[in-house]
CSV table of C-alpha atoms and ligand atoms in Angstrom, one decimal:
chain,number,residue,atom,x,y,z
A,6,UNK,CA,-29.9,-10.2,-21.3
A,7,UNK,CA,-30.4,-6.4,-21.0
A,8,UNK,CA,-29.7,-4.2,-18.1
A,9,UNK,CA,-32.2,-1.7,-16.8
A,10,UNK,CA,-31.0,1.7,-18.0
A,11,UNK,CA,-31.6,3.2,-14.6
A,12,UNK,CA,-29.1,0.8,-12.7
A,13,UNK,CA,-25.9,2.4,-11.4
A,14,UNK,CA,-23.7,0.5,-13.7
A,15,UNK,CA,-20.3,2.1,-13.4
A,16,UNK,CA,-17.8,1.0,-10.7
A,17,UNK,CA,-16.6,4.4,-9.6
A,18,UNK,CA,-14.6,4.8,-6.4
A,19,UNK,CA,-15.5,7.4,-3.8
A,20,UNK,CA,-11.9,8.7,-3.9
A,21,UNK,CA,-10.4,8.9,-7.4
A,22,UNK,CA,-8.0,6.1,-8.2
A,23,UNK,CA,-5.2,5.5,-10.7
A,24,UNK,CA,-2.2,3.4,-11.7
A,25,UNK,CA,0.9,4.6,-9.7
A,26,UNK,CA,3.2,1.9,-11.2
A,27,UNK,CA,2.9,-1.0,-13.7
A,28,UNK,CA,5.2,-3.8,-14.8
A,29,UNK,CA,5.2,-6.6,-17.3
A,30,UNK,CA,6.8,-10.0,-17.5
A,31,UNK,CA,7.3,-12.4,-20.4
A,32,UNK,CA,9.5,-15.4,-20.1
A,33,UNK,CA,12.2,-15.6,-22.8
A,34,UNK,CA,11.5,-19.0,-24.4
A,35,UNK,CA,9.3,-19.2,-27.6
A,36,UNK,CA,7.8,-22.0,-29.5
A,37,UNK,CA,6.5,-21.3,-33.1
A,38,UNK,CA,3.0,-22.4,-33.9
A,39,UNK,CA,4.4,-24.1,-37.0
A,40,UNK,CA,6.7,-26.2,-34.7
A,41,UNK,CA,3.7,-27.4,-32.8
A,42,UNK,CA,1.9,-28.1,-36.1
A,43,UNK,CA,4.9,-30.0,-37.4
A,44,UNK,CA,4.4,-32.5,-34.5
A,45,UNK,CA,0.7,-32.9,-34.7
A,46,UNK,CA,-0.9,-31.9,-38.0
A,47,UNK,CA,1.8,-31.0,-40.6
A,48,UNK,CA,-0.1,-27.8,-41.4
A,49,UNK,CA,2.0,-24.8,-42.3
A,50,UNK,CA,-0.7,-22.1,-42.7
A,51,UNK,CA,-3.9,-21.1,-41.0
A,52,UNK,CA,-2.3,-21.1,-37.6
A,53,UNK,CA,-3.8,-18.8,-34.9
A,54,UNK,CA,-0.6,-17.0,-34.0
A,55,UNK,CA,3.1,-16.9,-35.0
A,56,UNK,CA,4.7,-18.0,-31.7
A,57,UNK,CA,4.0,-18.2,-27.9
A,58,UNK,CA,6.0,-17.5,-24.8
A,59,UNK,CA,7.0,-20.5,-22.7
A,60,UNK,CA,8.3,-20.3,-19.1
A,61,UNK,CA,11.7,-21.8,-18.2
A,62,UNK,CA,12.1,-24.8,-16.0
A,63,UNK,CA,12.6,-22.6,-12.9
A,64,UNK,CA,9.6,-20.3,-13.5
A,65,UNK,CA,6.0,-20.3,-12.4
A,66,UNK,CA,3.3,-17.8,-11.7
A,67,UNK,CA,5.0,-16.9,-8.4
A,68,UNK,CA,8.4,-16.1,-9.9
A,69,UNK,CA,6.8,-14.3,-12.8
A,70,UNK,CA,4.5,-12.3,-10.6
A,71,UNK,CA,7.5,-11.3,-8.4
A,72,UNK,CA,9.4,-9.9,-11.5
A,73,UNK,CA,6.3,-8.0,-12.8
A,74,UNK,CA,5.7,-6.6,-9.3
A,75,UNK,CA,9.3,-5.5,-9.0
A,76,UNK,CA,8.9,-3.6,-12.3
A,77,UNK,CA,5.7,-2.0,-11.0
A,78,UNK,CA,7.6,-1.0,-7.8
A,79,UNK,CA,10.5,0.5,-9.9
A,80,UNK,CA,7.9,2.7,-11.7
A,81,UNK,CA,5.9,3.6,-8.6
A,82,UNK,CA,8.9,4.4,-6.3
A,83,UNK,CA,6.8,3.9,-3.2
A,84,UNK,CA,7.4,2.3,0.2
A,85,UNK,CA,6.3,-1.4,-0.1
A,86,UNK,CA,5.1,-1.2,3.5
A,87,UNK,CA,2.3,1.0,2.3
A,88,UNK,CA,0.8,-1.6,0.0
A,89,UNK,CA,-2.3,-2.9,1.8
A,90,UNK,CA,-3.4,-5.6,-0.6
A,91,UNK,CA,-1.5,-8.1,-2.8
A,92,UNK,CA,-3.9,-9.9,-5.2
A,93,UNK,CA,-2.8,-12.3,-7.9
A,94,UNK,CA,-5.2,-13.5,-10.5
A,95,UNK,CA,-4.3,-16.7,-12.4
A,96,UNK,CA,-5.5,-20.1,-13.4
A,97,UNK,CA,-2.1,-21.6,-12.9
A,98,UNK,CA,-1.2,-20.9,-9.2
A,99,UNK,CA,1.6,-23.3,-8.3
A,100,UNK,CA,-0.1,-24.5,-5.2
A,101,UNK,CA,-3.7,-25.9,-4.9
A,102,UNK,CA,-3.5,-24.7,-1.3
A,103,UNK,CA,-1.0,-21.9,-0.3
A,104,UNK,CA,-1.4,-18.5,-1.7
A,105,UNK,CA,0.8,-17.1,-4.5
A,106,UNK,CA,0.1,-13.7,-3.0
A,107,UNK,CA,2.0,-14.1,0.3
A,108,UNK,CA,5.2,-15.2,-1.5
A,109,UNK,CA,5.0,-12.2,-3.9
A,110,UNK,CA,4.2,-9.8,-0.9
A,111,UNK,CA,7.2,-11.2,1.0
A,112,UNK,CA,9.5,-10.8,-2.0
A,113,UNK,CA,8.7,-7.1,-2.5
A,114,UNK,CA,8.6,-6.3,1.2
A,115,UNK,CA,4.9,-5.7,1.5
A,116,UNK,CA,4.4,-8.0,4.5
A,117,UNK,CA,3.0,-8.2,7.1
A,118,UNK,CA,0.3,-5.5,7.1
A,119,UNK,CA,-1.4,-6.5,3.9
A,120,UNK,CA,-4.3,-8.4,2.5
A,121,UNK,CA,-3.2,-11.4,0.4
A,122,UNK,CA,-5.4,-13.6,-1.9
A,123,UNK,CA,-5.3,-15.5,-5.1
A,124,UNK,CA,-8.1,-14.7,-7.5
A,125,UNK,CA,-9.6,-17.1,-10.0
A,126,UNK,CA,-11.9,-16.3,-12.9
A,127,UNK,CA,-10.2,-17.9,-16.0
A,128,UNK,CA,-8.7,-15.1,-18.1
A,129,UNK,CA,-10.2,-12.2,-16.2
A,130,UNK,CA,-8.8,-13.0,-12.8
A,131,UNK,CA,-6.1,-10.3,-13.3
A,132,UNK,CA,-8.6,-7.5,-14.0
A,133,UNK,CA,-10.9,-8.8,-11.2
A,134,UNK,CA,-7.9,-8.1,-8.9
A,135,UNK,CA,-7.6,-4.6,-10.4
A,136,UNK,CA,-11.3,-3.9,-9.6
A,137,UNK,CA,-10.8,-5.2,-6.1
A,138,UNK,CA,-7.7,-3.0,-5.7
A,139,UNK,CA,-9.7,0.0,-6.9
A,140,UNK,CA,-12.0,-0.7,-4.0
A,141,UNK,CA,-9.3,-0.7,-1.3
A,142,UNK,CA,-7.7,2.5,-2.5
A,143,UNK,CA,-11.0,4.2,-3.6
A,144,UNK,CA,-12.6,3.6,-0.2
A,145,UNK,CA,-9.6,5.0,1.7
A,146,UNK,CA,-8.9,1.7,3.4
A,147,UNK,CA,-5.4,1.6,2.1
A,148,UNK,CA,-3.0,3.9,0.3
A,149,UNK,CA,-1.8,1.4,-2.3
A,150,UNK,CA,-3.0,-2.0,-3.6
A,151,UNK,CA,-1.1,-4.4,-5.9
A,152,UNK,CA,-3.1,-6.3,-8.5
A,153,UNK,CA,-1.5,-8.9,-10.8
A,154,UNK,CA,-2.7,-11.0,-13.7
A,155,UNK,CA,-0.2,-13.8,-14.6
A,156,UNK,CA,-0.5,-17.2,-16.1
A,157,UNK,CA,1.5,-20.2,-17.4
A,158,UNK,CA,-1.3,-21.7,-19.4
A,159,UNK,CA,-1.3,-25.2,-20.6
A,160,UNK,CA,-3.1,-26.8,-23.6
A,161,UNK,CA,-3.6,-30.5,-24.0
A,162,UNK,CA,-0.9,-31.8,-26.4
A,163,UNK,CA,-2.3,-31.6,-29.9
A,164,UNK,CA,-5.4,-29.7,-28.9
A,165,UNK,CA,-6.3,-26.4,-30.7
A,166,UNK,CA,-5.5,-24.5,-27.4
A,167,UNK,CA,-1.9,-25.8,-27.4
A,168,UNK,CA,-0.9,-23.4,-30.2
A,169,UNK,CA,-1.8,-20.4,-28.1
A,170,UNK,CA,-1.7,-21.3,-24.3
A,171,UNK,CA,1.2,-19.1,-23.2
A,172,UNK,CA,3.0,-17.5,-20.2
A,173,UNK,CA,3.2,-13.9,-19.2
A,174,UNK,CA,1.3,-11.0,-17.5
A,175,UNK,CA,1.5,-7.7,-15.7
A,176,UNK,CA,1.3,-6.0,-12.3
A,177,UNK,CA,-0.4,-2.8,-11.3
A,178,UNK,CA,0.1,-0.7,-8.2
A,179,UNK,CA,-3.1,1.4,-7.7
A,180,UNK,CA,-3.1,4.5,-5.6
A,181,UNK,CA,-4.6,8.0,-5.4
A,182,UNK,CA,-5.4,9.6,-8.7
A,183,UNK,CA,-3.2,12.6,-8.0
A,184,UNK,CA,-0.1,10.5,-7.7
A,185,UNK,CA,-1.0,8.3,-10.7
A,186,UNK,CA,0.5,7.9,-14.2
A,187,UNK,CA,-3.0,7.0,-15.4
A,188,UNK,CA,-6.3,7.7,-13.7
A,189,UNK,CA,-8.9,4.9,-13.8
A,190,UNK,CA,-12.1,7.0,-14.4
A,191,UNK,CA,-14.3,4.0,-13.8
A,192,UNK,CA,-14.8,0.3,-14.5
A,193,UNK,CA,-17.8,-1.9,-15.4
A,194,UNK,CA,-18.1,-5.7,-15.2
A,195,UNK,CA,-20.5,-7.9,-17.1
A,196,UNK,CA,-20.9,-11.5,-15.8
A,197,UNK,CA,-23.1,-14.5,-16.7
A,198,UNK,CA,-23.0,-18.3,-16.2
A,199,UNK,CA,-21.7,-19.5,-19.6
A,200,UNK,CA,-20.1,-23.0,-20.1
A,201,UNK,CA,-17.5,-22.1,-22.7
A,202,UNK,CA,-14.3,-23.4,-21.0
A,203,UNK,CA,-13.4,-25.1,-17.8
A,204,UNK,CA,-10.9,-27.3,-16.0
A,205,UNK,CA,-12.0,-29.6,-13.2
A,206,UNK,CA,-9.9,-30.1,-10.1
A,207,UNK,CA,-6.9,-32.5,-10.5
A,208,UNK,CA,-7.1,-32.1,-14.3
A,209,UNK,CA,-4.0,-30.8,-15.9
A,210,UNK,CA,-5.6,-29.5,-19.1
A,211,UNK,CA,-8.8,-27.5,-19.7
A,212,UNK,CA,-11.8,-28.5,-21.8
A,213,UNK,CA,-13.8,-26.2,-24.0
A,214,UNK,CA,-17.5,-26.2,-24.9
A,215,UNK,CA,-17.1,-25.7,-28.6
A,216,UNK,CA,-20.4,-24.1,-29.5
A,217,UNK,CA,-20.0,-21.6,-26.6
A,218,UNK,CA,-16.5,-20.3,-27.3
A,219,UNK,CA,-17.1,-17.5,-29.8
A,220,UNK,CA,-20.3,-15.5,-30.0
A,221,UNK,CA,-22.1,-16.3,-26.7
A,222,UNK,CA,-18.9,-16.0,-24.7
A,223,UNK,CA,-16.1,-13.8,-25.9
A,224,UNK,CA,-18.0,-11.5,-28.2
A,225,UNK,CA,-21.1,-11.1,-26.1
A,226,UNK,CA,-19.4,-10.3,-22.8
A,227,UNK,CA,-16.8,-8.0,-24.2
A,228,UNK,CA,-19.3,-6.1,-26.3
A,229,UNK,CA,-21.7,-5.7,-23.4
A,230,UNK,CA,-19.0,-4.6,-21.0
A,231,UNK,CA,-17.5,-2.1,-23.4
A,232,UNK,CA,-20.8,-0.8,-24.7
A,233,UNK,CA,-22.2,-0.2,-21.2
A,234,UNK,CA,-19.0,1.4,-20.0
A,235,UNK,CA,-18.9,3.8,-22.9
A,236,UNK,CA,-22.6,4.6,-22.8
A,237,UNK,CA,-22.5,5.4,-19.0
A,238,UNK,CA,-19.3,7.4,-19.5
A,239,UNK,CA,-20.8,9.3,-22.5
A,240,UNK,CA,-17.9,8.2,-24.8
A,241,UNK,CA,-17.6,6.5,-28.1
A,242,UNK,CA,-14.6,4.7,-29.7
A,243,UNK,CA,-13.4,8.0,-31.1
A,244,UNK,CA,-12.7,9.3,-27.6
A,245,UNK,CA,-10.1,6.7,-27.0
A,246,UNK,CA,-6.6,6.9,-28.3
A,247,UNK,CA,-5.9,3.2,-27.6
A,248,UNK,CA,-7.9,0.0,-26.8
A,249,UNK,CA,-7.1,-3.4,-25.5
A,250,UNK,CA,-9.3,-6.5,-25.7
A,251,UNK,CA,-8.6,-9.9,-24.4
A,252,UNK,CA,-6.6,-11.8,-26.9
A,253,UNK,CA,-7.0,-15.6,-27.2
A,254,UNK,CA,-5.9,-15.4,-30.8
A,255,UNK,CA,-5.3,-12.6,-33.4
A,256,UNK,CA,-8.8,-12.7,-35.0
A,257,UNK,CA,-11.1,-12.3,-32.0
A,258,UNK,CA,-9.7,-9.0,-30.7
A,259,UNK,CA,-9.5,-7.6,-34.3
A,260,UNK,CA,-13.1,-8.5,-34.9
A,261,UNK,CA,-14.6,-7.3,-31.6
A,262,UNK,CA,-12.6,-4.0,-32.0
A,263,UNK,CA,-14.0,-3.4,-35.4
A,264,UNK,CA,-17.5,-4.2,-34.3
A,265,UNK,CA,-17.2,-1.7,-31.5
A,266,UNK,CA,-15.8,1.0,-33.9
A,267,UNK,CA,-12.1,0.8,-33.1
A,268,UNK,CA,-9.5,1.0,-35.8
A,269,UNK,CA,-6.5,-1.3,-36.3
A,270,UNK,CA,-4.2,1.5,-35.1
A,271,UNK,CA,-6.0,1.9,-31.8
A,272,UNK,CA,-5.5,-1.7,-30.8
A,273,UNK,CA,-2.0,-2.2,-32.3
A,274,UNK,CA,0.2,-1.4,-29.3
A,275,UNK,CA,-1.7,-3.8,-27.0
A,276,UNK,CA,-2.2,-6.6,-29.5
A,277,UNK,CA,0.6,-9.0,-28.5
A,278,UNK,CA,-0.9,-12.4,-29.0
A,279,UNK,CA,0.8,-13.0,-32.3
A,280,UNK,CA,4.3,-12.9,-30.7
A,281,UNK,CA,3.6,-14.1,-27.1
A,282,UNK,CA,0.4,-16.2,-27.3
A,283,UNK,CA,-2.6,-16.1,-25.1
A,284,UNK,CA,-1.4,-15.3,-21.6
A,285,UNK,CA,-4.9,-16.0,-20.1
A,286,UNK,CA,-5.2,-13.9,-16.9
A,287,UNK,CA,-2.2,-11.9,-18.1
A,288,UNK,CA,-3.6,-11.2,-21.6
A,289,UNK,CA,-5.6,-8.0,-21.2
A,290,UNK,CA,-3.2,-6.7,-18.4
A,291,UNK,CA,-0.1,-7.1,-20.5
A,292,UNK,CA,-1.8,-5.5,-23.5
A,293,UNK,CA,-2.3,-2.5,-21.2
A,294,UNK,CA,1.3,-2.5,-20.0
A,295,UNK,CA,2.5,-2.4,-23.6
A,296,UNK,CA,0.1,0.4,-24.3
A,297,UNK,CA,1.2,2.4,-21.3
A,298,UNK,CA,4.8,2.0,-22.4
A,299,UNK,CA,4.1,4.1,-25.5
A,300,UNK,CA,1.2,6.3,-24.2
A,301,UNK,CA,1.4,10.1,-24.0
A,302,UNK,CA,-0.2,12.4,-21.4
A,303,UNK,CA,-3.9,12.9,-22.2
A,304,UNK,CA,-4.3,9.6,-24.0
A,305,UNK,CA,-7.6,7.8,-23.1
A,306,UNK,CA,-7.5,4.0,-23.0
A,307,UNK,CA,-10.3,1.4,-23.1
A,308,UNK,CA,-9.2,-2.0,-21.7
A,309,UNK,CA,-11.6,-4.9,-21.7
A,310,UNK,CA,-10.8,-8.4,-20.4
A,311,UNK,CA,-12.7,-11.6,-20.9
A,312,UNK,CA,-12.7,-14.7,-18.7
A,313,UNK,CA,-14.5,-17.9,-19.5
A,314,UNK,CA,-17.3,-18.9,-17.4
A,315,UNK,CA,-17.9,-16.0,-18.2
A,316,UNK,CA,-17.4,-12.3,-17.8
A,317,UNK,CA,-15.6,-9.1,-18.9
A,318,UNK,CA,-14.2,-6.2,-16.9
A,319,UNK,CA,-13.9,-2.9,-18.8
A,320,UNK,CA,-11.8,0.1,-17.7
A,321,UNK,CA,-11.9,3.7,-18.8
A,322,UNK,CA,-8.3,5.1,-18.3
A,323,UNK,CA,-6.9,8.5,-18.7
A,324,UNK,CA,-3.1,8.9,-18.9
A,325,UNK,CA,-1.5,11.8,-16.9
A,326,UNK,CA,1.6,13.8,-17.4
A,327,UNK,CA,3.4,11.6,-14.7
A,328,UNK,CA,3.7,8.8,-17.2
A,329,UNK,CA,6.6,10.2,-19.2
A,330,UNK,CA,9.1,10.1,-16.4
A,331,UNK,CA,8.1,6.6,-15.3
A,332,UNK,CA,7.9,4.6,-18.6
A,333,UNK,CA,11.7,4.1,-18.6
A,334,UNK,CA,12.1,3.2,-15.0
A,335,UNK,CA,11.7,-0.5,-15.7
A,336,UNK,CA,12.0,-3.0,-18.5
A,337,UNK,CA,9.3,-2.4,-21.2
A,338,UNK,CA,6.9,-5.0,-22.5
A,339,UNK,CA,8.4,-5.0,-26.0
A,340,UNK,CA,11.9,-5.3,-24.5
A,341,UNK,CA,10.8,-8.6,-22.8
A,342,UNK,CA,9.3,-9.7,-26.1
A,343,UNK,CA,12.5,-9.0,-27.9
A,344,UNK,CA,14.5,-11.2,-25.5
A,345,UNK,CA,13.8,-14.5,-27.1
A,346,UNK,CA,15.2,-18.0,-27.3
A,347,UNK,CA,13.4,-20.3,-29.7
A,348,UNK,CA,12.9,-23.9,-28.6
A,349,UNK,CA,11.7,-27.0,-30.3
A,350,UNK,CA,8.8,-29.2,-29.3
A,351,UNK,CA,11.0,-31.6,-27.4
A,352,UNK,CA,12.5,-28.9,-25.2
A,353,UNK,CA,9.0,-27.4,-24.8
A,354,UNK,CA,7.6,-30.7,-23.7
A,355,UNK,CA,10.4,-30.9,-21.0
A,356,UNK,CA,10.0,-27.3,-19.9
A,357,UNK,CA,6.2,-27.7,-19.5
A,358,UNK,CA,6.3,-31.1,-17.7
A,359,UNK,CA,4.6,-32.9,-20.6
A,360,UNK,CA,6.9,-35.9,-20.2
A,361,UNK,CA,5.8,-38.2,-17.4
A,362,UNK,CA,8.8,-39.4,-15.4
A,363,UNK,CA,7.0,-41.9,-13.3
B,1,UNK,CA,12.1,-31.8,5.5
B,2,UNK,CA,13.8,-28.5,6.0
B,3,UNK,CA,10.8,-26.2,6.2
B,4,UNK,CA,11.9,-24.2,9.2
B,5,UNK,CA,15.3,-23.4,7.5
B,6,UNK,CA,13.6,-22.3,4.3
B,7,UNK,CA,11.3,-20.1,6.2
B,8,UNK,CA,14.1,-18.5,8.2
B,9,UNK,CA,16.1,-17.7,5.1
B,10,UNK,CA,13.3,-16.3,3.0
B,11,UNK,CA,14.2,-12.6,3.2
B,12,UNK,CA,17.8,-13.1,2.1
B,13,UNK,CA,16.7,-15.7,-0.5
B,14,UNK,CA,13.8,-13.8,-2.1
B,15,UNK,CA,15.1,-10.3,-1.9
B,16,UNK,CA,18.9,-10.5,-1.5
B,17,UNK,CA,18.6,-8.8,1.9
B,18,UNK,CA,21.9,-8.7,3.8
B,19,UNK,CA,23.4,-6.3,6.2
B,20,UNK,CA,25.4,-3.0,6.3
B,21,UNK,CA,28.0,-2.3,8.9
B,22,UNK,CA,27.1,0.9,10.8
B,23,UNK,CA,30.8,1.4,11.7
B,24,UNK,CA,32.6,1.1,8.3
B,25,UNK,CA,29.7,0.9,5.8
B,26,UNK,CA,30.9,-2.6,4.6
B,27,UNK,CA,28.0,-4.5,2.9
B,28,UNK,CA,27.5,-8.0,4.1
B,29,UNK,CA,25.9,-11.1,2.4
B,30,UNK,CA,24.8,-13.5,3.7
B,31,UNK,CA,23.9,-11.7,6.9
B,32,UNK,CA,26.1,-12.8,9.9
B,33,UNK,CA,25.6,-9.9,12.3
B,34,UNK,CA,29.4,-9.3,12.7
B,35,UNK,CA,31.3,-7.2,10.2
B,36,UNK,CA,34.0,-9.3,8.4
B,37,UNK,CA,35.8,-6.0,7.7
B,38,UNK,CA,36.1,-4.3,11.1
B,39,UNK,CA,34.8,-7.0,13.4
B,40,UNK,CA,32.1,-4.8,15.0
B,41,UNK,CA,28.5,-5.7,15.3
B,42,UNK,CA,26.5,-5.2,12.1
B,43,UNK,CA,22.8,-6.0,12.3
B,44,UNK,CA,21.3,-3.2,10.1
B,45,UNK,CA,19.4,-4.7,7.1
B,46,UNK,CA,20.5,-3.8,3.6
B,47,UNK,CA,18.7,-4.7,0.4
B,48,UNK,CA,21.3,-5.4,-2.4
B,49,UNK,CA,20.6,-4.0,-5.9
B,50,UNK,CA,20.9,-7.4,-7.4
B,51,UNK,CA,23.4,-6.2,-10.0
B,52,UNK,CA,26.8,-7.9,-10.3
B,53,UNK,CA,29.3,-9.7,-12.5
B,54,UNK,CA,30.4,-13.2,-13.0
B,55,UNK,CA,33.7,-13.8,-11.1
B,56,UNK,CA,33.9,-17.5,-11.9
B,57,UNK,CA,31.7,-20.3,-13.0
B,58,UNK,CA,31.3,-24.0,-13.5
B,59,UNK,CA,28.6,-26.2,-15.2
B,60,UNK,CA,26.9,-29.0,-13.3
B,61,UNK,CA,26.0,-32.0,-15.3
B,62,UNK,CA,25.6,-34.5,-12.4
B,63,UNK,CA,23.2,-32.5,-10.1
B,64,UNK,CA,22.7,-33.3,-6.4
B,65,UNK,CA,19.3,-34.7,-5.4
B,66,UNK,CA,16.5,-32.1,-5.8
B,67,UNK,CA,18.3,-30.2,-8.5
B,68,UNK,CA,18.5,-32.9,-11.1
B,69,UNK,CA,15.3,-31.7,-12.9
B,70,UNK,CA,17.2,-28.6,-14.0
B,71,UNK,CA,20.5,-30.2,-15.0
B,72,UNK,CA,22.7,-29.3,-16.7
B,73,UNK,CA,23.0,-25.8,-15.2
B,74,UNK,CA,25.7,-23.3,-14.4
B,75,UNK,CA,26.8,-22.2,-11.0
B,76,UNK,CA,28.7,-18.9,-10.7
B,77,UNK,CA,30.5,-16.9,-8.1
B,78,UNK,CA,28.9,-13.5,-8.5
B,79,UNK,CA,30.5,-10.3,-7.3
B,80,UNK,CA,27.7,-8.0,-6.3
B,81,UNK,CA,28.3,-4.3,-7.2
B,82,UNK,CA,28.2,-3.5,-3.5
B,83,UNK,CA,31.1,-5.8,-2.9
B,84,UNK,CA,30.2,-9.2,-1.5
B,85,UNK,CA,30.6,-12.4,-3.5
B,86,UNK,CA,28.1,-15.2,-3.4
B,87,UNK,CA,27.4,-18.5,-5.2
B,88,UNK,CA,24.3,-18.8,-7.3
B,89,UNK,CA,22.9,-20.6,-10.3
B,90,UNK,CA,22.7,-18.7,-13.6
B,91,UNK,CA,19.5,-18.9,-15.6
B,92,UNK,CA,18.1,-17.8,-18.9
B,93,UNK,CA,21.4,-17.7,-20.6
B,94,UNK,CA,19.9,-18.0,-24.1
B,95,UNK,CA,22.6,-18.4,-26.7
B,96,UNK,CA,25.0,-16.1,-24.9
B,97,UNK,CA,28.3,-17.7,-23.9
B,98,UNK,CA,29.1,-17.3,-20.3
B,99,UNK,CA,32.2,-15.0,-19.7
B,100,UNK,CA,34.1,-14.0,-16.7
B,101,UNK,CA,33.1,-10.4,-16.0
B,102,UNK,CA,29.7,-10.5,-17.7
B,103,UNK,CA,27.0,-8.3,-16.1
B,104,UNK,CA,24.3,-10.3,-14.4
B,105,UNK,CA,21.2,-9.4,-12.4
B,106,UNK,CA,19.3,-11.1,-9.7
B,107,UNK,CA,15.9,-12.8,-10.3
B,108,UNK,CA,13.8,-14.9,-8.0
B,109,UNK,CA,13.2,-18.4,-9.3
B,110,UNK,CA,12.2,-21.9,-8.3
B,111,UNK,CA,15.2,-23.6,-6.8
B,112,UNK,CA,13.7,-27.1,-6.2
B,113,UNK,CA,11.0,-29.0,-4.4
B,114,UNK,CA,11.6,-29.9,-0.8
B,115,UNK,CA,11.5,-33.6,-1.2
B,116,UNK,CA,9.2,-34.6,-4.1
B,117,UNK,CA,6.3,-32.9,-5.9
B,118,UNK,CA,4.3,-33.1,-2.7
B,119,UNK,CA,6.7,-30.9,-0.8
B,120,UNK,CA,7.0,-27.1,-0.4
B,121,UNK,CA,8.5,-25.3,-3.4
B,122,UNK,CA,11.8,-23.5,-2.5
B,123,UNK,CA,12.2,-20.1,-4.2
B,124,UNK,CA,15.4,-18.1,-4.2
B,125,UNK,CA,17.9,-16.0,-6.1
B,126,UNK,CA,19.5,-16.8,-9.4
B,127,UNK,CA,21.3,-14.5,-11.8
B,128,UNK,CA,20.7,-13.9,-15.5
B,129,UNK,CA,22.6,-11.9,-18.0
B,130,UNK,CA,21.6,-8.2,-18.2
B,131,UNK,CA,19.7,-7.9,-21.4
B,132,UNK,CA,21.3,-5.6,-24.0
B,133,UNK,CA,18.0,-4.0,-24.7
B,134,UNK,CA,17.2,-3.3,-21.0
B,135,UNK,CA,17.0,0.3,-20.1
B,136,UNK,CA,16.7,-0.5,-16.4
B,137,UNK,CA,15.4,-3.1,-14.1
C,22,ZN,ZN1,32.5,-2.8,9.7
């Protein structure tokens, strides 16, 4: 599939848009991949990550989104009544019917003059919310919009996905570029119908279409999105100080980064999967919060998500001098990662509702 | 089913919103519209910072209906930095032993299901220890 070179590929708002505030959240419980392997396979090496983040008994996508949104508010220092959209991207919304977004909006004081919706697009629902938020702010319809990517992903017990399916994410308050800590120059999205991963309604665990998971899905969509964004922006990998790619395991983002010409150093701050797991709709967005935590004014950042089904959103971001004063206004991503309580498989099974009580 | 009561209390439960007395500046939680300090009317909303310290605590092993899925858990009397005391569950204690006077901060968490897993989920405030590595928040 190739795009006509003449098509206006970049998503570029009429009014320049940026990130006014951002916030991360990672729950404190961790289960080691080798602990999962102890129960199912006995393997001690060749595991996809070291450990993953597990939500506590009283946590879900709503509570986690509220904390990330509060962190974004601490950095943005704005009146919540001026937030005109609250969009939460996730594949683990607590309710089948009843929005996550209204509860988050209520908790941060953004009600009642606001849009509210839950977005779904596997692991790219969070960046989809960011693109939509760019639209609200960039069109002048609203001063601020809140976009969140957050998940409490579940893998079938014993399945390959159980080693990585994790919990965490980030929140972004978008606003005018001139009040932003980072300007979003443009975005580009690349979407096709690809059957690599899905979950049917009423099913607790997802399925994956093995032969579609790697090349035709993850690598194809990320490469196309990143390449088109950079071509249309007149940039190459060397123009970016940092890059973030969706991270279902450690190997995939390392490989796609290298194919696109990015170094290990460029992806290091945003590559969190080894210590928190694959946070699905939260994965690219929390890679970006961790990168913003250490970024300097003038740094250019490429962020590319991937969602099964399938598609990628790519963002070209330029950090401004407003970042320095805001980085320390809320808990940093690595500080959340450092708060950890290791749990065993039995506790994990209880926390994740894997034990049927009736 | 207590849906109307959950709905009415959502502001104070999600955001720790109470009141401040316009006459003597006393901070009030939960909101009661009359200042317990000077007795005058006090209806002005006030959002508490969520910072406080453990004043007293007890651990619940035999939880009441609706809370049993989380047992055992600790309930504390928390003294907010603005003055009022309230009762709340502690969460995310990790390996840290609970101590009188320890610094805690408010988080919004799942309290319980109203009824069974078909009912509305009730969210509200709990408190967790302030992380040693936290700069703010
Ligand atoms: Zn008074």
